[in-house]
XYZ file of C-alpha atoms in Angstrom:
154
model
C 116.085 129.621 19.855
C 116.433 128.851 16.250
C 114.761 126.011 14.442
C 116.912 124.158 11.934
C 115.280 122.576 9.016
C 116.826 119.483 7.433
C 117.131 119.600 3.751
C 117.956 115.960 3.162
C 118.970 112.647 4.566
C 122.089 111.867 6.529
C 124.632 109.403 5.246
C 123.730 106.892 8.020
C 120.025 106.947 6.995
C 120.960 106.300 3.371
C 123.265 103.430 4.168
C 120.702 101.809 6.471
C 118.016 102.104 3.872
C 120.274 100.721 1.174
C 121.165 97.820 3.441
C 117.457 97.004 4.078
C 116.684 97.204 0.330
C 119.600 94.825 -0.582
C 118.623 92.384 2.115
C 115.006 92.257 1.004
C 116.042 91.886 -2.687
C 118.502 88.996 -1.810
C 115.775 87.224 0.247
C 113.313 87.493 -2.576
C 115.809 86.199 -5.132
C 116.754 83.286 -2.882
C 113.064 82.376 -2.502
C 112.459 82.559 -6.275
C 115.522 80.313 -7.005
C 114.481 77.886 -4.305
C 110.833 77.620 -5.388
C 111.931 77.188 -9.044
C 114.143 74.269 -8.111
C 111.375 72.709 -5.988
C 108.911 72.961 -8.942
C 111.530 71.517 -11.259
C 112.081 68.469 -8.991
C 108.314 67.918 -8.711
C 108.083 67.976 -12.547
C 110.940 65.478 -12.772
C 109.310 63.207 -10.119
C 106.088 63.264 -12.191
C 107.913 62.338 -15.432
C 109.773 59.548 -13.637
C 106.507 58.206 -12.205
C 104.964 58.307 -15.712
C 107.892 56.420 -17.216
C 107.646 53.796 -14.422
C 103.847 53.474 -14.879
C 104.241 52.942 -18.620
C 106.897 50.245 -17.964
C 104.595 48.652 -15.447
C 101.791 48.524 -18.097
C 104.202 46.821 -20.506
C 105.048 44.231 -17.905
C 101.400 43.595 -17.061
C 100.738 43.074 -20.793
C 103.566 40.572 -21.093
C 102.231 38.675 -18.119
C 98.645 38.729 -19.421
C 99.873 37.267 -22.813
C 102.130 34.765 -21.039
C 105.032 36.190 -22.983
C 107.417 37.491 -20.308
C 110.613 38.694 -22.052
C 112.760 38.760 -18.898
C 111.441 37.876 -15.445
C 113.840 40.432 -13.907
C 116.171 43.140 -14.870
C 118.289 45.587 -12.892
C 119.315 49.118 -13.635
C 118.136 49.307 -17.201
C 119.077 52.780 -18.418
C 116.123 54.897 -19.631
C 115.458 58.504 -20.434
C 113.037 60.348 -18.139
C 113.145 63.687 -19.951
C 114.206 64.373 -23.546
C 115.686 67.605 -24.765
C 113.077 67.962 -27.564
C 110.110 66.198 -29.047
C 112.270 65.341 -32.047
C 114.652 63.421 -29.727
C 111.712 61.508 -28.172
C 110.179 60.608 -31.514
C 113.458 59.391 -32.873
C 114.170 57.477 -29.622
C 117.482 59.235 -28.872
C 117.858 57.922 -25.303
C 121.627 57.995 -25.272
C 123.979 60.931 -25.719
C 122.737 64.498 -26.108
C 119.058 63.600 -26.697
C 118.400 62.875 -23.032
C 118.168 65.591 -20.371
C 117.574 63.288 -17.375
C 118.466 59.647 -17.034
C 116.909 57.071 -14.825
C 117.419 53.371 -14.138
C 114.479 50.910 -14.324
C 114.469 47.606 -12.410
C 111.721 44.996 -12.273
C 111.032 41.530 -10.854
C 108.155 39.243 -11.924
C 107.387 36.348 -9.559
C 104.780 33.628 -10.039
C 102.882 33.124 -6.816
C 101.761 29.453 -6.191
C 97.963 28.972 -6.222
C 95.668 26.068 -5.612
C 93.682 26.687 -8.789
C 94.475 25.108 -12.173
C 92.751 27.827 -14.142
C 94.382 30.947 -12.604
C 97.900 32.135 -12.032
C 98.877 34.983 -9.792
C 101.934 37.141 -10.552
C 103.595 39.748 -8.297
C 105.280 42.449 -10.376
C 107.745 44.877 -8.663
C 109.209 47.760 -10.528
C 111.253 50.709 -9.511
C 113.022 53.688 -11.116
C 116.100 55.446 -9.703
C 116.902 59.058 -10.747
C 118.718 62.082 -9.319
C 117.154 65.398 -8.212
C 119.201 68.559 -7.868
C 119.739 70.427 -4.728
C 119.957 74.225 -4.303
C 122.315 75.979 -6.601
C 123.234 72.583 -8.266
C 125.824 71.890 -5.667
C 125.094 68.194 -5.573
C 122.468 65.634 -6.609
C 120.386 63.295 -4.407
C 119.285 59.821 -5.467
C 115.519 59.290 -5.458
C 113.613 56.125 -5.998
C 109.952 55.319 -6.885
C 108.607 51.807 -6.369
C 105.398 50.220 -7.802
C 104.005 46.822 -6.729
C 101.211 45.114 -8.670
C 99.474 41.764 -8.413
C 98.310 40.444 -11.799
C 95.706 37.647 -12.028
C 95.814 35.576 -15.227
C 92.910 33.304 -16.078
C 93.710 30.426 -18.421
């Protein structure tokens, strides 16, 4: 009996190995793209919440000074994320200065009280914006709501 020594790989072994390598690389790339998009949407949510919190502080200040400019507004366009710091400093919310747009709404309601020296206001504010899905195929509407009760002493 003769022993044969193999001096290489067969074509089938090479094709199977290449297929496994391509499948692993594709899975890793899909995971990287998916995690990048998830991180991006979390960053956008944080910026939208910060914009809404700032607006809520403005409304609370107006209520405290008894100088409410508008008791309610709906879908007021606002920029959540600017393209650059220069765009933000120059207040370029429309056109090419804004990367992501949101829509702010608020409602201020005076709650009746039995006291003559205090007033209670309920402030409701929300922001609507869109987040991207995988591979930018479509966008999904997202909303953040804040409700605050403001006590004003005369």
